[in-house]
Amino acid sequence: MDEIVFFNPGDSIGNFHDHNEAVKTAQIYKQKQEADKKVLVVHGANSQSFDIFLADDAITHTNEAVSNHNTTEKPYRVSDKL
């Protein structure tokens, strides 16, 4: 079953049309910048592209009250967890 998560598109680290390029860039980012944090490669529900987000930026029920002022979150399907 697909894991659906929500993100603010403005929090995206990068946007790619090629899945392999997105995964490679996420691995490089994790290695150089945020080695202790999980990086997700996600596929937009109605999109042909792949985005990279930090897992901590996911909008969940526990943190949605904090981000309630922002209504631009979109559903994404998790493709890879790094």
Coordinates of C-alpha atoms in Angstrom, one line a residue:
M1 CA 0.0 0.0 0.0
D2 CA 1.2 3.5 -0.9
E3 CA 2.2 5.8 1.9
I4 CA 0.6 9.2 1.4
V5 CA 2.1 12.2 3.1
F6 CA 1.4 16.0 3.0
F7 CA 4.0 18.7 2.4
N8 CA 4.1 22.4 1.7
P9 CA 5.5 22.5 -1.8
G10 CA 7.6 25.5 -0.8
D11 CA 9.6 23.2 1.5
S12 CA 10.9 21.1 -1.4
I13 CA 14.6 20.7 -1.6
G14 CA 14.4 19.9 -5.3
N15 CA 12.0 18.9 -8.2
F16 CA 12.9 16.4 -10.9
H17 CA 11.3 14.7 -13.8
D18 CA 13.5 11.7 -13.5
H19 CA 13.2 9.4 -10.5
N20 CA 16.8 8.2 -10.6
E21 CA 18.1 11.8 -10.7
A22 CA 15.9 12.7 -7.7
V23 CA 17.2 9.7 -5.7
K24 CA 20.8 10.5 -6.6
T25 CA 20.4 14.2 -5.6
A26 CA 18.7 13.2 -2.3
Q27 CA 21.6 10.9 -1.5
I28 CA 24.1 13.6 -2.2
Y29 CA 22.1 16.1 -0.1
K30 CA 21.9 13.7 2.8
Q31 CA 25.6 12.9 2.7
K32 CA 26.6 16.6 2.5
Q33 CA 24.0 18.4 4.6
E34 CA 21.7 16.5 6.8
A35 CA 23.3 13.1 7.5
D36 CA 21.3 12.5 10.6
K37 CA 17.9 13.3 9.1
K38 CA 15.7 11.2 6.8
V39 CA 15.2 12.5 3.3
L40 CA 12.2 11.4 1.2
V41 CA 11.8 11.3 -2.5
V42 CA 8.1 11.7 -3.2
H43 CA 5.8 11.6 -6.3
G44 CA 3.0 14.1 -6.6
A45 CA -0.5 12.5 -6.8
N46 CA -1.4 14.5 -9.9
S47 CA 2.1 15.2 -11.2
Q48 CA 4.7 13.7 -13.4
S49 CA 7.6 15.0 -11.3
F50 CA 9.4 13.8 -8.1
D51 CA 10.2 16.1 -5.2
I52 CA 12.7 15.8 -2.3
F53 CA 11.7 16.7 1.2
L54 CA 13.1 16.3 4.7
A55 CA 10.9 13.8 6.6
D56 CA 10.6 16.3 9.4
D57 CA 8.7 18.7 7.1
A58 CA 5.8 16.2 6.7
I59 CA 2.5 17.6 7.8
T60 CA 0.9 15.2 10.2
H61 CA -2.0 15.3 12.6
T62 CA 0.3 16.1 15.5
N63 CA 1.8 19.2 13.8
E64 CA -1.0 20.4 11.6
A65 CA -2.3 22.8 14.2
V66 CA 1.0 24.7 13.9
S67 CA 0.8 24.8 10.1
N68 CA -3.0 25.4 10.0
H69 CA -2.4 28.9 8.8
N70 CA -0.9 27.5 5.6
T71 CA -3.3 25.9 3.2
T72 CA -0.9 25.0 0.4
E73 CA -0.1 21.5 1.5
K74 CA -0.4 18.8 -1.1
P75 CA -0.6 15.0 -1.0
Y76 CA 2.5 13.1 -2.1
R77 CA 3.2 9.4 -2.5
V78 CA 6.5 8.3 -0.8
S79 CA 8.8 6.8 -3.4
D80 CA 12.0 6.3 -1.5
K81 CA 13.2 6.9 2.1
L82 CA 16.9 7.7 2.5

